CSV table of C-alpha atoms and ligand atoms in Angstrom, one decimal:
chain,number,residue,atom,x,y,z
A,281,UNK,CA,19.0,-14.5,2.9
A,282,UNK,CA,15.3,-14.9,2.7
A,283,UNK,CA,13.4,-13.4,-0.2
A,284,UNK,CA,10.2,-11.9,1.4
A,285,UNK,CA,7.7,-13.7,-2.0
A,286,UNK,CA,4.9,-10.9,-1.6
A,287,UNK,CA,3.0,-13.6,-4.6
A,288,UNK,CA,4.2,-16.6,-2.7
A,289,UNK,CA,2.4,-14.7,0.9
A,290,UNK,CA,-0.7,-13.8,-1.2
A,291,UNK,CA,-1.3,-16.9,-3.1
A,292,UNK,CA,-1.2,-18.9,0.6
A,293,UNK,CA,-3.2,-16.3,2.5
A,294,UNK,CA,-5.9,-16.3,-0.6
A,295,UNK,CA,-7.6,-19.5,0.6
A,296,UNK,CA,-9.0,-18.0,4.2
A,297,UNK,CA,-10.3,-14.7,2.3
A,298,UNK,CA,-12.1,-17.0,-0.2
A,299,UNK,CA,-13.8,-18.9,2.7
A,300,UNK,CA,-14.5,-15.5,4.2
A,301,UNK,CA,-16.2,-14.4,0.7
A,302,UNK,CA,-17.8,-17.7,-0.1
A,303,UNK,CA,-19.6,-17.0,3.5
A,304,UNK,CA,-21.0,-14.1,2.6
A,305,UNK,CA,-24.6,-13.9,1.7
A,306,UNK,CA,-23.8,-10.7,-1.1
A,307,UNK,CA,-20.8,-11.0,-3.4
A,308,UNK,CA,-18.4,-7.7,-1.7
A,309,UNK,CA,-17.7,-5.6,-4.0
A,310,UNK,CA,-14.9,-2.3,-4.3
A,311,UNK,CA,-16.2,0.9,-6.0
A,312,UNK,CA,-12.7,2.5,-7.6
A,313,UNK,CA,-12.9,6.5,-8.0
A,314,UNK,CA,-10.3,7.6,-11.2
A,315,UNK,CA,-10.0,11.1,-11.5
A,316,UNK,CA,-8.0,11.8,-15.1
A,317,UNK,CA,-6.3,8.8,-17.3
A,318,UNK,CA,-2.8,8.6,-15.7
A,319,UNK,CA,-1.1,5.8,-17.1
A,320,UNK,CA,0.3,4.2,-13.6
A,321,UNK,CA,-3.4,4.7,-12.0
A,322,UNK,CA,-4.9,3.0,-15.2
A,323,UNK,CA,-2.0,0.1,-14.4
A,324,UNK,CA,-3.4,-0.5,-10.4
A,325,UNK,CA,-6.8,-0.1,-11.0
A,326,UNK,CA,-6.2,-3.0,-14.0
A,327,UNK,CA,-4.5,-4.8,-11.1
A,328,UNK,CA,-7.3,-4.7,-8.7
A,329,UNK,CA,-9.7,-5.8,-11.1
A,330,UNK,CA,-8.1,-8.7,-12.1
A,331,UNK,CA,-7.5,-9.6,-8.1
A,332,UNK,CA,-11.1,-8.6,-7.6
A,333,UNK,CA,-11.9,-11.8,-10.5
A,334,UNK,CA,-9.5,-14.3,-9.0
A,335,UNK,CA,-10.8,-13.8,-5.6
A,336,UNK,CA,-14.6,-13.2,-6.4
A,337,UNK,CA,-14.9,-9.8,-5.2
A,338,UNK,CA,-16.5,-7.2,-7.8
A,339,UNK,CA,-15.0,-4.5,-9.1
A,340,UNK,CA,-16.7,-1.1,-10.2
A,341,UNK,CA,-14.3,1.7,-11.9
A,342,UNK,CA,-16.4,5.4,-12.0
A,343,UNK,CA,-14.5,7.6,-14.3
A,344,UNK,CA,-14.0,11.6,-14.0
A,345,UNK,CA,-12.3,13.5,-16.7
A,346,UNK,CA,-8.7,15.4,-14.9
A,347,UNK,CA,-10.7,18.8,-15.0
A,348,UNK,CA,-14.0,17.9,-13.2
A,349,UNK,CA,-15.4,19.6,-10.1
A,350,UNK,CA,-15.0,18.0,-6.9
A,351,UNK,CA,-18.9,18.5,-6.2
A,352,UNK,CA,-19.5,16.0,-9.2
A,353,UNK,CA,-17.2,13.6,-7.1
A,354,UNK,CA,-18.1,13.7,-3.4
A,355,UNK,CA,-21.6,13.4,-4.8
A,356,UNK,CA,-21.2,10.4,-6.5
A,357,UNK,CA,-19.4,9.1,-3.4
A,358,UNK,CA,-22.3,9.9,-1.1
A,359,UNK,CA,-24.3,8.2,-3.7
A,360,UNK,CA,-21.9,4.9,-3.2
A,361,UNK,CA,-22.1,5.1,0.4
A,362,UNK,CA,-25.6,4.6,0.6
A,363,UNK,CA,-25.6,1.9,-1.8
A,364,UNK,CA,-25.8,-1.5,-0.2
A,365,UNK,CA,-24.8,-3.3,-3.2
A,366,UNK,CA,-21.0,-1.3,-2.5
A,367,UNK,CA,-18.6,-2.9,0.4
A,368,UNK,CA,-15.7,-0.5,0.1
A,369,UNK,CA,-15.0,2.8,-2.0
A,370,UNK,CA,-11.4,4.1,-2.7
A,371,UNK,CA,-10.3,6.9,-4.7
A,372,UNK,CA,-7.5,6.0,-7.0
A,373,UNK,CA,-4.4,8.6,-5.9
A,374,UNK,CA,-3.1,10.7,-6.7
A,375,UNK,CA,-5.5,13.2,-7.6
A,376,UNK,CA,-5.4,16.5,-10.3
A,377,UNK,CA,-4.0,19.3,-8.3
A,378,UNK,CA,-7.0,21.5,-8.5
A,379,UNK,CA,-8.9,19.4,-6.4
A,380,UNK,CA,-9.5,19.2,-2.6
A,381,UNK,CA,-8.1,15.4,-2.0
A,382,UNK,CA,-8.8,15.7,1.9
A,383,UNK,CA,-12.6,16.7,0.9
A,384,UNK,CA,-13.0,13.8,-1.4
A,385,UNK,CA,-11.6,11.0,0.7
A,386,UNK,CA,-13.3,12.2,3.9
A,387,UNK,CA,-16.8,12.0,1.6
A,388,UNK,CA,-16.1,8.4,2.2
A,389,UNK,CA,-18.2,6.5,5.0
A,390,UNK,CA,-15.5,5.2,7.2
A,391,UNK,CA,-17.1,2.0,7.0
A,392,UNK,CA,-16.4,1.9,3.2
A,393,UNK,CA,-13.1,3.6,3.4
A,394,UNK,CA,-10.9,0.5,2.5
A,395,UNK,CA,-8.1,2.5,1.9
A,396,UNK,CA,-7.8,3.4,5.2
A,397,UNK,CA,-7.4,7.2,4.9
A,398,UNK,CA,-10.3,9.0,6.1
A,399,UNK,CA,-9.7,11.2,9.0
A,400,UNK,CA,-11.8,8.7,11.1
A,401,UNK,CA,-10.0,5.5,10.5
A,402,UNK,CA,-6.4,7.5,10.9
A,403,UNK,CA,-7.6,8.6,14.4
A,404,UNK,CA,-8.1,5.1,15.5
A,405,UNK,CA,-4.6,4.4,13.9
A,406,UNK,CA,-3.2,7.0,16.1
A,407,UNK,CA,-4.8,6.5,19.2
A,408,UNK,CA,-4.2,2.2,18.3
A,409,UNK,CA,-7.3,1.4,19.4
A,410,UNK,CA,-9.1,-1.6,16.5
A,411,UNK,CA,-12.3,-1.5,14.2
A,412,UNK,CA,-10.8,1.0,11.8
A,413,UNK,CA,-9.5,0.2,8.6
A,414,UNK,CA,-5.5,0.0,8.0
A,415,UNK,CA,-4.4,1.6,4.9
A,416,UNK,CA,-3.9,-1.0,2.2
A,417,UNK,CA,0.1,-0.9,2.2
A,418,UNK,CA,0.4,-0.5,5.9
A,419,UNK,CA,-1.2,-3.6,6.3
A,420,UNK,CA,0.4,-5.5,3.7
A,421,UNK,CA,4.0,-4.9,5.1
A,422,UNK,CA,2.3,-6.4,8.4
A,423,UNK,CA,1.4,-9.2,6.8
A,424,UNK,CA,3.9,-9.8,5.2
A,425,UNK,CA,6.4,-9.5,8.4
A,426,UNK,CA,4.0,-11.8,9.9
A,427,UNK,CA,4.0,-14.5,7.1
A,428,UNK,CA,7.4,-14.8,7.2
A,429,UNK,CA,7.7,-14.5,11.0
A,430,UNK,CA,9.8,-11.8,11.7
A,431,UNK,CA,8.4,-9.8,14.6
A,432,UNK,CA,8.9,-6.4,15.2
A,433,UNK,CA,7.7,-6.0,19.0
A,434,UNK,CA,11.1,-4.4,20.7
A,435,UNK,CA,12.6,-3.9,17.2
A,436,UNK,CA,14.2,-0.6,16.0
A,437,UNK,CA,12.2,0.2,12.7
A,438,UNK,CA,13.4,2.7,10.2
A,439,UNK,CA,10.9,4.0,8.1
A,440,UNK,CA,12.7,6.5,5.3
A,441,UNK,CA,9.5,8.1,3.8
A,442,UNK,CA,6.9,10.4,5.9
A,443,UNK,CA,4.0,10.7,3.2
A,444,UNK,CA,0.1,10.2,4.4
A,445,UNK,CA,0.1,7.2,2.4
A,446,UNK,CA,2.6,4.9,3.3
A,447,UNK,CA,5.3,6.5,5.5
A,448,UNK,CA,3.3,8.0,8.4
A,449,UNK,CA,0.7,5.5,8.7
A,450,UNK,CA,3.1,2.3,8.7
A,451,UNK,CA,5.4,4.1,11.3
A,452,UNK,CA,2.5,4.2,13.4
A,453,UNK,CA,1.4,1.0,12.6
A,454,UNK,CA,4.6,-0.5,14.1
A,455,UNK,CA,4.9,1.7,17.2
A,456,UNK,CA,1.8,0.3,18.0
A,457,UNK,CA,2.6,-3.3,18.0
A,458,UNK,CA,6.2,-2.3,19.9
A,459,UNK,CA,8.5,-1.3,17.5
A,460,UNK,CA,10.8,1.6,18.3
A,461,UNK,CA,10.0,3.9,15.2
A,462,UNK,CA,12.5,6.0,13.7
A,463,UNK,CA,11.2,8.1,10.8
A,464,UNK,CA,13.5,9.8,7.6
A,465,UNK,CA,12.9,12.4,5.0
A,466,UNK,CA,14.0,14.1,3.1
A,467,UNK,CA,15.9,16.6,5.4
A,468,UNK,CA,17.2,13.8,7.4
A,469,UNK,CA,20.6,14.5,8.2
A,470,UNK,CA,23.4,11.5,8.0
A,471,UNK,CA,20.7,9.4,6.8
A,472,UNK,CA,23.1,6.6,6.5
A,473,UNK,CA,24.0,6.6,10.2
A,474,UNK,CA,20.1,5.7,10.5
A,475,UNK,CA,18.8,3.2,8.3
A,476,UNK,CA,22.2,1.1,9.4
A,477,UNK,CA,20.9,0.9,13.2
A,478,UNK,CA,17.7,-0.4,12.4
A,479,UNK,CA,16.5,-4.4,12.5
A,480,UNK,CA,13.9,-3.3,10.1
A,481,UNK,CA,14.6,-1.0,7.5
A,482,UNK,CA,11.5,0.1,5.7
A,483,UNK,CA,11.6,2.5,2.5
A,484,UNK,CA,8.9,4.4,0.9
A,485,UNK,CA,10.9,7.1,-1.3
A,486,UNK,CA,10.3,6.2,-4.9
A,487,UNK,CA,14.3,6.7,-6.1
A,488,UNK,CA,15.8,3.9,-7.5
A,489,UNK,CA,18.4,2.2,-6.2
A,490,UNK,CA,18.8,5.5,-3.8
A,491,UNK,CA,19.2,2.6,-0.6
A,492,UNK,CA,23.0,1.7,-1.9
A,493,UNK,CA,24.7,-0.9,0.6
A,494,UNK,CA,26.4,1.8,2.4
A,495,UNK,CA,22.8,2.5,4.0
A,496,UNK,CA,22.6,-1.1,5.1
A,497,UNK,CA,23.9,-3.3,7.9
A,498,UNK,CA,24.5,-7.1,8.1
A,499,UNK,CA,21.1,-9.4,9.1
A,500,UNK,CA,18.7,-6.5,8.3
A,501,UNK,CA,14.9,-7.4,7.7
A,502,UNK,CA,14.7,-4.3,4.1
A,503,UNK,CA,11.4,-3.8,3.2
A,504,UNK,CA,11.1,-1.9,-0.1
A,505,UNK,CA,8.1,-0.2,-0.8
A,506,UNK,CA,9.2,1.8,-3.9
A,507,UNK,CA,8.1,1.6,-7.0
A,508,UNK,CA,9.5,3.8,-9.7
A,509,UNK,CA,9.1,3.0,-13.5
A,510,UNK,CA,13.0,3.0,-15.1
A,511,UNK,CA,12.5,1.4,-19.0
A,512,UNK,CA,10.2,-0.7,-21.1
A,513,UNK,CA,10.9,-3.4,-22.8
A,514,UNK,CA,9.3,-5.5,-25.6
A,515,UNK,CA,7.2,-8.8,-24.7
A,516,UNK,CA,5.1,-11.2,-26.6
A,517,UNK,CA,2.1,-9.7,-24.7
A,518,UNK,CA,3.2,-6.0,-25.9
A,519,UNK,CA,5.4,-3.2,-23.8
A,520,UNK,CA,6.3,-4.4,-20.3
A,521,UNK,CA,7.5,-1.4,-17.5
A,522,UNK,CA,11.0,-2.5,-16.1
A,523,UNK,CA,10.3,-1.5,-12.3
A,524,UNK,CA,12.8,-0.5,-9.7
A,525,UNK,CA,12.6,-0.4,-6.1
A,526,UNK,CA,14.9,2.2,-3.6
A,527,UNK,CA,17.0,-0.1,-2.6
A,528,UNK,CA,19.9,-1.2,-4.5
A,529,UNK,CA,18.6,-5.2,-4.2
A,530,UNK,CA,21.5,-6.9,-6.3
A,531,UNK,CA,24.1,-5.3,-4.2
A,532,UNK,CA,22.1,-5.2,-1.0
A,533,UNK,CA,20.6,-8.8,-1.0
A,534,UNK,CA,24.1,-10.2,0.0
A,535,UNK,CA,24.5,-8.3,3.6
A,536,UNK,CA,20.5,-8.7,4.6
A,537,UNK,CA,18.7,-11.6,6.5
A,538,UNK,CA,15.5,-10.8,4.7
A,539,UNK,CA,14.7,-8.5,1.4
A,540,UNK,CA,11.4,-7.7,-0.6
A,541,UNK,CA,12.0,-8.0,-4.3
A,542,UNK,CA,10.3,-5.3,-6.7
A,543,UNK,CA,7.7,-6.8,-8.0
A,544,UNK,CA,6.6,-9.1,-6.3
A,545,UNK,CA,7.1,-7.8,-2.8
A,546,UNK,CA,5.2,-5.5,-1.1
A,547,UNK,CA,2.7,-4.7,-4.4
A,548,UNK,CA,1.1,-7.6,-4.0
A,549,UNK,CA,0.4,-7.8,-0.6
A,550,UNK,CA,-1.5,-4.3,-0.7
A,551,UNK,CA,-3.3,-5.3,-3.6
A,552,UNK,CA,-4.6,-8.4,-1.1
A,553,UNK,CA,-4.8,-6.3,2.0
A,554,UNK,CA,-7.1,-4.1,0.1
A,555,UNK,CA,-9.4,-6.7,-0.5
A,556,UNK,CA,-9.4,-8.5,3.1
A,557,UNK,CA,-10.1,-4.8,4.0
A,558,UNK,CA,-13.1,-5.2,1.8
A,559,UNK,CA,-14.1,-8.3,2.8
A,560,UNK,CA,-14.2,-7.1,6.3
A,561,UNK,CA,-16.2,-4.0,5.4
A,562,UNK,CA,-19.0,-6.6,3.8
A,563,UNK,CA,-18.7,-8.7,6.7
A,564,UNK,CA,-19.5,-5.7,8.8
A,565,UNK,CA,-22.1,-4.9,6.8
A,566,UNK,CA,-24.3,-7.9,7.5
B,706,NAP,P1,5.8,10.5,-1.6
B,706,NAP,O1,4.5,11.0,-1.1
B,706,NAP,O2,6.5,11.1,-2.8
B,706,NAP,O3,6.8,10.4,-0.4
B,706,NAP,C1,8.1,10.2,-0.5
B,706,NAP,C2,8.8,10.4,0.8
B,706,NAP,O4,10.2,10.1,0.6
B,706,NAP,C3,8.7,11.8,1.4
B,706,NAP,O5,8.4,11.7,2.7
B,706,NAP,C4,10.1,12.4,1.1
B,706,NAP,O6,10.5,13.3,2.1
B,706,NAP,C5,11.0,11.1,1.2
B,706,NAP,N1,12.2,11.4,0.5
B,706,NAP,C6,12.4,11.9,-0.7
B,706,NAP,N2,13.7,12.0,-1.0
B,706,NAP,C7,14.4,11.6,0.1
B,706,NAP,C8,15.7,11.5,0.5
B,706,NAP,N3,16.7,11.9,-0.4
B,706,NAP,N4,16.1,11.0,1.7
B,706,NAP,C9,15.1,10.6,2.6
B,706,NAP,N5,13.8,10.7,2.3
B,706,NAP,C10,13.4,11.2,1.1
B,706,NAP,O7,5.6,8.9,-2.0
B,706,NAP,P2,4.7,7.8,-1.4
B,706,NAP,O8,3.3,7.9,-1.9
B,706,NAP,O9,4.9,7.6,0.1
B,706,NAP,O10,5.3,6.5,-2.1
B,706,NAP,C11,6.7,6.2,-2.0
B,706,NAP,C12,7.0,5.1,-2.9
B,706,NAP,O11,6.3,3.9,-2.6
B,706,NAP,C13,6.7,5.4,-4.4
B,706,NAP,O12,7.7,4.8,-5.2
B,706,NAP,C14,5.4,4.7,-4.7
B,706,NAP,O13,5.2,4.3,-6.0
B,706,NAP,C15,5.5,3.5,-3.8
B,706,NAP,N6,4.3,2.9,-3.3
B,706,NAP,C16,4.3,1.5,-3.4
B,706,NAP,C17,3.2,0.8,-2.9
B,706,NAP,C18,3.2,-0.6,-2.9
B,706,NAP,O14,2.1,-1.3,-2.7
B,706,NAP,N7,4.3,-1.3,-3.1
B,706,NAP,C19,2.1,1.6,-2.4
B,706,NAP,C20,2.1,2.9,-2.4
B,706,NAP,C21,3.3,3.6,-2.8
B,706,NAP,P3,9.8,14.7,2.4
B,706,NAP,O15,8.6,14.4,3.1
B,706,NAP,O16,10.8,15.5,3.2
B,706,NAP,O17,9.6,15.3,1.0
């Protein structure tokens, strides 16, 4: 079995993206939108700055207060848009209910939109043509499949997940370099019939452990994109969050040819496709 080392694929692919920055004639940098002070977004934004430091890309964090008004927000966007000194803008999801998320993220200039969610950059995804931006954990999954050298042209991909995040846009991703794309949900029926035909099993659900062995055949590529908080525990450093994935890893790992870990699988290679995505965007930018 080969664990797929999201930090092991990251820490190797980091050297071309700092030759890429150290070319630049302007340090890139990512404007970060947070809406409210949820405790997970706090967590990834934290993450992304510290990335942004080891890398040499700058950070910005513009905070709103959970009840502000969405003109307060897609004016401050347009404001970043113009400014030269900003490479690539995301907005921090999810957002407080009351507010119009498809408004705010399309207030981003596709050229900044890093995240890969505007309407204009998902158009390109779905009529595969290049120059957009791919979102951030679509294009880490790629990457990591193509680290490790497992290709997916011909393949039967599974993806159990259809959100606008992660599900949709990754399945699309994949039937656009060949795969033949299966997606799941929810109201899937005899899920488990499924997920065991594919060569590449990819979940984005965010149930622990919900991907039990009985969902998996022998010499499957799994490729767990969950995340789902399930304890704390004590450290030195303070609290730590024990993380789970969707799939059952300890009992799965012994019938797969290749399984992410969680952490350190998939998380980390978004955090880094973000930034190439950014780096691009500055590139672009002259
Ligand atoms: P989401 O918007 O809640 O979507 C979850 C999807 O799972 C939905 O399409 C839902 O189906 C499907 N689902 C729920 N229960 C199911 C079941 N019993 N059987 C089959 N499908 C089921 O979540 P998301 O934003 O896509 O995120 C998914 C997970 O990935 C979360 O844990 C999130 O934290 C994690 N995540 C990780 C990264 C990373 O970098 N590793 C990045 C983003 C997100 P319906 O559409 O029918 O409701």
């Amino acid at each position: 079995m080969i664990l797929l080392d999201g930090k092991k694929a990251r820490l190797s692919l980091c050297q071309k993206l700092r030759e890429k920055i150290a070319a630049l004639s302007l340090v890139p940098k990512l404007a970060i939108v947070q809406v409210g002070d949820l405790k997970e977004s706090a967590i990834y934004i934290h993450q992304k700055e510290l990335f942004g430091k080891e890398i040499g890309v700058a950070v910005s964090v513009t905070r709103f207060p959970s009840d502000v008004g969405e003109e307060l927000i897609v004016s401050e966007i347009i404001r970043m848009n113009a400014d030269e000194g900003v490479s690539g803008i995301i907005v921090q999801l999810p957002l407080p209910s009351h507010l119009d998320k498809n408004r705010i993220i399309n207030s981003i200039s596709p050229l900044k939109d890093v995240d890969g969610l505007t309407n204009a950059n998902l158009k390109l995804l779905w009529e595969n043509k290049n120059g957009g931006f791919l979102p951030a954990t679509t294009k880490g999954i790629l990457s990591l499949l193509e680290f490790y050298g497992i290709p997916v042209s011909g393949k039967k991909v599974v993806v159990v997940g259809r959100s606008s995040l992660v599900g949709k846009p990754t399945a699309l991703a994949l039937l656009n370099r060949d795969a033949t794309v299966t997606i799941c949900h929810s109201k899937t029926a005899r899920l488990e019939l499924l997920t065991r035909q594919a060569d590449v099993l990819i979940s984005a659900v965010g149930k622990p452990k919900f991907l039990t062995k009985d969902f998996i055949s022998a010499g499957q590529v799994v490729i767990d994109v969950g995340i789902s908080v399930v304890g704390t525990e004590k450290t030195e450093k303070g609290e730590k969050r024990i993380l789970s994935g969707d799939v059952d890893f300890e009992n799965v790992q012994k019938l797969v040819s290749a399984i992410t870990p969680v952490p350190g699988g998939v998380g980390p290679m978004t955090v880094f496709s973000l930034f190439e995505n950014v780096v691009t965007a500055s590139e672009k930018a002259g």
